[in-house]
Amino acid sequence: MVIPAKAALVAAVALVAVGFVGANFRDDCDITWEPQNAKMDEGGNHLTLSLVSNSSGCMLRTKKQFIFGSVSTRIKLVKGNSAGTVTTYYTSSIGDNHDEIDFEFLGNETGQPYTVHTNVFADGIGQKEMQFRPWFDPTADYHNYTIFWNECMIVWFIDSIPIRVFRNYSAKGVPFPTRRQMYAFSSIWAAEDWATQGGRVKTDWTKAPFVAEYRDISLRVCDCADYGAAGCPASCASPSNWYAAPDLCKLSDAQLRQMRAVQLGYTIYDYCADAKRYNGTVAPECSMPQY
């Protein structure tokens, strides 16, 4: 199955069509781990993160903490033999019982496809993984990865195409991230014990450094930066916010068709289909509508 290039334009009718607020890596982010392995140029609009050894990768974090909205960046993944490497773009709170929304890109041997790994944690509870094969070569050019998050749902987008939705069923006992402010992170790190074919394929360190490139970070969020320990302002939950618009509590019909096409053609793991992992049952939200 091939998703036509023009399909990305169809998504302009809703979630990612609201526009982005531009930021840049130099002014709006900090390198919080191994800064010597990060490089910025083009006024902070282009970033490279390098994995040099099994214990020396790199991490970038936004200066802003936020709750709800849209975060986006374009990434060109590690070329060639990237087995055992993990490149990421995700949001996360800090501290115990954390909340987190993940894009992780698991490398592979030369000629084998990457794995696009998604997950969500709420109140420290995760294990909600879905994995996909990309329908393009993510090492040949930049592709846009977006996390949209409001009180109704989380949506993961690639090039404006929704690939997954996780709805808010907290009223039915399913944890959902609505209380903890998050940062957006980008990183590259070593995980050869599990990342590639369950750890069977190890990293070829003679190919180091492994370099991932990022461009054009965008943040359209409810900023909590000025509130410190007091948390995010009550106004972040106001229905007047752009991300709380009623039509942003569901996918459009066009987006739903796109997502179903991706999931039908490119899903390689879905926790809701893994009854063996859960002793013959599945998580309660798996029986609830997600779209």
Short mmCIF file of C-alpha atoms in Angstrom, two decimals:
data_model
loop_
_atom_site.label_atom_id
_atom_site.label_comp_id
_atom_site.label_asym_id
_atom_site.label_seq_id
_atom_site.Cartn_x
_atom_site.Cartn_y
_atom_site.Cartn_z
CA MET A 1 0.00 0.00 0.00
CA VAL A 2 1.27 3.47 -0.87
CA ILE A 3 0.03 6.66 0.73
CA PRO A 4 0.04 9.36 -1.95
CA ALA A 5 2.16 12.41 -1.29
CA LYS A 6 -0.86 14.66 -1.69
CA ALA A 7 -2.57 12.86 1.21
CA ALA A 8 -0.60 14.99 3.65
CA LEU A 9 -2.44 18.03 2.35
CA VAL A 10 -5.83 16.60 3.21
CA ALA A 11 -5.05 16.89 6.91
CA ALA A 12 -5.09 20.66 6.59
CA VAL A 13 -8.74 20.52 7.62
CA ALA A 14 -8.14 20.02 11.31
CA LEU A 15 -5.59 19.31 14.00
CA VAL A 16 -2.34 20.37 12.42
CA ALA A 17 -3.98 23.02 10.28
CA VAL A 18 -4.18 25.47 13.13
CA GLY A 19 -0.66 26.68 12.40
CA PHE A 20 2.58 26.52 14.34
CA VAL A 21 4.51 29.02 16.40
CA GLY A 22 8.10 28.93 15.29
CA ALA A 23 10.91 28.38 17.76
CA ASN A 24 14.53 27.44 17.36
CA PHE A 25 16.84 25.04 19.09
CA ARG A 26 19.36 27.66 20.20
CA ASP A 27 16.98 30.11 21.86
CA ASP A 28 14.18 27.83 23.05
CA CYS A 29 16.03 24.70 24.19
CA ASP A 30 18.85 23.51 26.43
CA ILE A 31 21.24 20.60 25.88
CA THR A 32 20.83 18.63 29.10
CA TRP A 33 23.07 15.64 28.35
CA GLU A 34 26.45 15.49 26.59
CA PRO A 35 26.37 18.98 25.01
CA GLN A 36 29.60 18.27 23.15
CA ASN A 37 27.62 15.87 20.95
CA ALA A 38 25.17 18.54 19.76
CA LYS A 39 25.75 21.08 17.03
CA MET A 40 23.53 23.94 15.88
CA ASP A 41 23.75 26.18 12.86
CA GLU A 42 21.51 28.27 10.60
CA GLY A 43 20.67 30.52 13.51
CA GLY A 44 19.55 27.62 15.66
CA ASN A 45 17.12 26.17 13.11
CA HIS A 46 19.28 23.12 12.33
CA LEU A 47 20.44 20.66 14.99
CA THR A 48 22.52 17.49 14.94
CA LEU A 49 22.63 15.01 17.82
CA SER A 50 25.39 12.39 17.81
CA LEU A 51 25.75 9.00 19.46
CA VAL A 52 29.46 8.45 19.96
CA SER A 53 29.68 5.43 22.25
CA ASN A 54 27.53 3.07 24.28
CA SER A 55 27.47 5.59 27.13
CA SER A 56 27.60 8.90 25.29
CA GLY A 57 24.59 10.11 23.33
CA CYS A 58 22.88 13.50 23.52
CA MET A 59 19.63 15.10 24.73
CA LEU A 60 17.90 18.42 24.12
CA ARG A 61 14.98 19.80 26.17
CA THR A 62 12.73 22.78 25.63
CA LYS A 63 13.00 25.61 28.11
CA LYS A 64 9.24 25.81 28.23
CA GLN A 65 7.05 23.51 30.25
CA PHE A 66 3.53 23.22 28.96
CA ILE A 67 0.27 21.38 29.08
CA PHE A 68 -1.81 20.75 25.94
CA GLY A 69 -1.19 21.94 22.42
CA SER A 70 0.99 20.83 19.55
CA VAL A 71 4.75 20.19 19.36
CA SER A 72 6.47 19.43 16.11
CA THR A 73 9.87 19.03 14.50
CA ARG A 74 11.38 17.65 11.31
CA ILE A 75 13.89 14.81 11.63
CA LYS A 76 16.28 13.01 9.31
CA LEU A 77 17.25 9.75 10.98
CA VAL A 78 20.64 8.05 11.15
CA LYS A 79 21.76 6.73 7.78
CA GLY A 80 23.18 3.29 7.05
CA ASN A 81 23.60 0.69 9.75
CA SER A 82 21.76 2.22 12.72
CA ALA A 83 21.14 -1.03 14.64
CA GLY A 84 20.92 -0.56 18.39
CA THR A 85 20.37 3.20 18.17
CA VAL A 86 17.28 5.07 19.32
CA THR A 87 16.43 8.57 18.08
CA THR A 88 13.53 10.28 19.85
CA TYR A 89 11.07 13.14 19.91
CA TYR A 90 8.75 13.10 22.90
CA THR A 91 7.13 15.04 25.72
CA SER A 92 7.55 14.19 29.39
CA SER A 93 6.93 15.52 32.85
CA ILE A 94 9.63 15.37 35.53
CA GLY A 95 9.38 13.43 38.77
CA ASP A 96 7.48 10.45 40.12
CA ASN A 97 4.44 8.95 38.39
CA HIS A 98 5.39 10.84 35.26
CA ASP A 99 3.41 11.52 32.09
CA GLU A 100 5.00 10.99 28.68
CA ILE A 101 4.06 10.89 24.99
CA ASP A 102 6.61 9.19 22.75
CA PHE A 103 7.96 9.03 19.27
CA GLU A 104 10.98 6.69 19.29
CA PHE A 105 12.77 5.59 16.12
CA LEU A 106 14.51 2.24 16.45
CA GLY A 107 17.41 1.74 14.08
CA ASN A 108 18.17 -1.37 12.05
CA GLU A 109 20.75 -3.05 9.88
CA THR A 110 21.53 -1.45 6.54
CA GLY A 111 18.70 -2.14 4.14
CA GLN A 112 16.19 -3.01 6.87
CA PRO A 113 13.41 -0.54 7.80
CA TYR A 114 13.30 1.58 10.90
CA THR A 115 10.63 0.96 13.54
CA VAL A 116 8.47 3.94 14.55
CA HIS A 117 7.64 3.26 18.21
CA THR A 118 4.84 5.19 19.97
CA ASN A 119 3.78 5.03 23.60
CA VAL A 120 1.98 7.03 26.26
CA PHE A 121 2.47 7.13 30.03
CA ALA A 122 0.03 8.62 32.51
CA ASP A 123 0.53 8.62 36.28
CA GLY A 124 3.60 6.48 35.63
CA ILE A 125 1.62 3.79 33.80
CA GLY A 126 2.78 2.97 30.29
CA GLN A 127 2.90 -0.22 28.20
CA LYS A 128 0.58 1.28 25.57
CA GLU A 129 2.88 0.69 22.61
CA MET A 130 2.06 0.78 18.92
CA GLN A 131 4.81 0.31 16.33
CA PHE A 132 4.87 1.02 12.63
CA ARG A 133 7.10 0.63 9.60
CA PRO A 134 7.49 3.97 7.80
CA TRP A 135 6.13 4.15 4.25
CA PHE A 136 9.17 6.25 3.23
CA ASP A 137 12.92 6.27 3.83
CA PRO A 138 13.27 8.37 7.02
CA THR A 139 17.03 8.71 6.46
CA ALA A 140 16.84 10.23 2.97
CA ASP A 141 15.11 13.48 3.87
CA TYR A 142 13.40 15.34 6.70
CA HIS A 143 9.90 14.33 7.79
CA ASN A 144 7.63 16.16 10.18
CA TYR A 145 6.67 14.48 13.46
CA THR A 146 3.91 16.09 15.53
CA ILE A 147 2.34 15.32 18.89
CA PHE A 148 -1.07 16.93 19.44
CA TRP A 149 -2.51 16.78 22.95
CA ASN A 150 -5.67 18.10 24.54
CA GLU A 151 -8.13 16.97 27.19
CA CYS A 152 -9.95 14.75 24.69
CA MET A 153 -7.14 12.84 23.04
CA ILE A 154 -3.53 12.50 21.94
CA VAL A 155 -2.73 12.22 18.22
CA TRP A 156 0.60 11.27 16.65
CA PHE A 157 1.18 12.67 13.13
CA ILE A 158 3.81 12.01 10.49
CA ASP A 159 3.86 14.60 7.71
CA SER A 160 0.37 15.72 8.81
CA ILE A 161 -0.97 12.16 8.53
CA PRO A 162 -2.41 10.81 11.81
CA ILE A 163 -1.04 7.38 12.66
CA ARG A 164 -2.53 6.86 16.11
CA VAL A 165 -5.08 8.25 18.59
CA PHE A 166 -5.26 7.67 22.36
CA ARG A 167 -8.51 9.01 23.81
CA ASN A 168 -9.17 10.26 27.32
CA TYR A 169 -11.08 7.60 29.25
CA SER A 170 -9.95 8.72 32.68
CA ALA A 171 -13.63 8.78 33.77
CA LYS A 172 -13.59 5.02 33.21
CA GLY A 173 -10.37 4.45 35.14
CA VAL A 174 -7.85 4.68 32.29
CA PRO A 175 -5.00 7.05 33.21
CA PHE A 176 -4.63 10.02 30.85
CA PRO A 177 -2.14 12.90 31.09
CA THR A 178 -4.08 16.02 32.07
CA ARG A 179 -2.36 17.36 35.20
CA ARG A 180 1.43 17.36 34.83
CA GLN A 181 3.29 19.95 32.81
CA MET A 182 5.73 18.55 30.28
CA TYR A 183 8.86 19.47 28.37
CA ALA A 184 9.53 18.43 24.77
CA PHE A 185 12.71 16.36 24.34
CA SER A 186 14.90 15.23 21.45
CA SER A 187 17.62 12.66 21.97
CA ILE A 188 19.78 9.89 20.59
CA TRP A 189 21.02 7.04 22.73
CA ALA A 190 22.22 3.43 22.70
CA ALA A 191 19.84 0.53 23.36
CA GLU A 192 21.35 -2.46 21.61
CA ASP A 193 20.00 -4.78 24.31
CA TRP A 194 16.44 -4.35 22.97
CA ALA A 195 16.05 -1.80 20.18
CA THR A 196 16.79 -3.87 17.07
CA GLN A 197 15.01 -7.16 16.57
CA GLY A 198 14.65 -7.61 20.31
CA GLY A 199 18.35 -7.08 20.90
CA ARG A 200 19.47 -9.80 18.49
CA VAL A 201 21.28 -7.28 16.28
CA LYS A 202 23.94 -5.27 18.10
CA THR A 203 25.42 -1.88 17.32
CA ASP A 204 28.44 -1.75 15.01
CA TRP A 205 30.46 0.86 16.85
CA THR A 206 32.96 1.09 14.01
CA LYS A 207 30.21 3.12 12.26
CA ALA A 208 30.07 5.72 15.06
CA PRO A 209 29.30 8.54 15.37
CA PHE A 210 25.63 7.98 14.55
CA VAL A 211 24.07 11.33 13.67
CA ALA A 212 20.41 12.39 13.63
CA GLU A 213 19.43 15.77 12.19
CA TYR A 214 16.56 18.00 13.30
CA ARG A 215 15.04 21.13 11.79
CA ASP A 216 12.38 23.67 12.64
CA ILE A 217 11.05 22.93 16.10
CA SER A 218 7.55 24.33 16.57
CA LEU A 219 5.69 24.82 19.85
CA ARG A 220 2.04 25.82 20.03
CA VAL A 221 1.27 25.08 23.63
CA CYS A 222 -0.13 26.44 26.88
CA ASP A 223 3.06 27.71 28.47
CA CYS A 224 3.59 26.94 32.15
CA ALA A 225 7.09 28.41 32.37
CA ASP A 226 6.23 31.34 34.63
CA TYR A 227 4.31 29.31 37.20
CA GLY A 228 7.04 27.05 38.60
CA ALA A 229 5.96 24.67 41.33
CA ALA A 230 2.45 26.11 41.23
CA GLY A 231 1.88 24.22 37.99
CA CYS A 232 0.09 25.35 34.88
CA PRO A 233 -2.49 28.14 35.01
CA ALA A 234 -6.15 27.25 35.23
CA SER A 235 -6.62 29.03 31.91
CA CYS A 236 -4.90 26.08 30.17
CA ALA A 237 -8.11 24.12 30.76
CA SER A 238 -10.32 26.87 29.39
CA PRO A 239 -12.55 25.84 26.46
CA SER A 240 -11.52 29.10 24.77
CA ASN A 241 -8.07 27.68 23.93
CA TRP A 242 -7.54 26.76 20.29
CA TYR A 243 -6.72 23.14 21.12
CA ALA A 244 -10.00 22.76 23.03
CA ALA A 245 -12.19 23.51 20.02
CA PRO A 246 -14.97 20.88 19.68
CA ASP A 247 -13.79 19.80 16.22
CA LEU A 248 -10.37 19.04 17.68
CA CYS A 249 -11.80 16.31 19.91
CA LYS A 250 -11.97 13.92 16.98
CA LEU A 251 -10.34 13.27 13.65
CA SER A 252 -11.94 14.56 10.51
CA ASP A 253 -13.35 11.95 8.12
CA ALA A 254 -10.35 12.48 5.83
CA GLN A 255 -7.90 12.03 8.69
CA LEU A 256 -9.69 8.92 9.87
CA ARG A 257 -9.32 7.38 6.41
CA GLN A 258 -5.63 8.25 6.42
CA MET A 259 -5.05 6.73 9.83
CA ARG A 260 -6.88 3.54 8.98
CA ALA A 261 -4.78 3.19 5.82
CA VAL A 262 -1.56 3.58 7.82
CA GLN A 263 -2.65 1.18 10.53
CA LEU A 264 -3.82 -1.41 8.02
CA GLY A 265 -0.66 -1.27 5.96
CA TYR A 266 2.15 -0.45 8.36
CA THR A 267 1.34 -1.52 11.94
CA ILE A 268 3.78 -4.14 13.20
CA TYR A 269 2.78 -4.16 16.88
CA ASP A 270 -0.33 -3.10 18.78
CA TYR A 271 -0.58 -3.68 22.52
CA CYS A 272 -4.34 -4.04 22.11
CA ALA A 273 -3.77 -7.11 19.93
CA ASP A 274 -1.29 -8.75 22.29
CA ALA A 275 -3.50 -10.83 24.56
CA LYS A 276 -0.58 -13.16 25.31
CA ARG A 277 1.29 -10.32 26.96
CA TYR A 278 -1.67 -9.63 29.24
CA ASN A 279 -2.48 -13.24 30.14
CA GLY A 280 -5.35 -13.61 27.72
CA THR A 281 -6.87 -10.18 28.18
CA VAL A 282 -6.07 -6.64 27.05
CA ALA A 283 -6.10 -3.17 28.60
CA PRO A 284 -9.64 -1.83 29.18
CA GLU A 285 -9.33 1.05 26.71
CA CYS A 286 -8.75 -1.45 23.91
CA SER A 287 -12.46 -2.21 23.89
CA MET A 288 -13.39 1.48 23.77
CA PRO A 289 -13.57 3.63 20.60
CA GLN A 290 -10.31 5.43 19.93
CA TYR A 291 -11.32 7.52 16.95
#
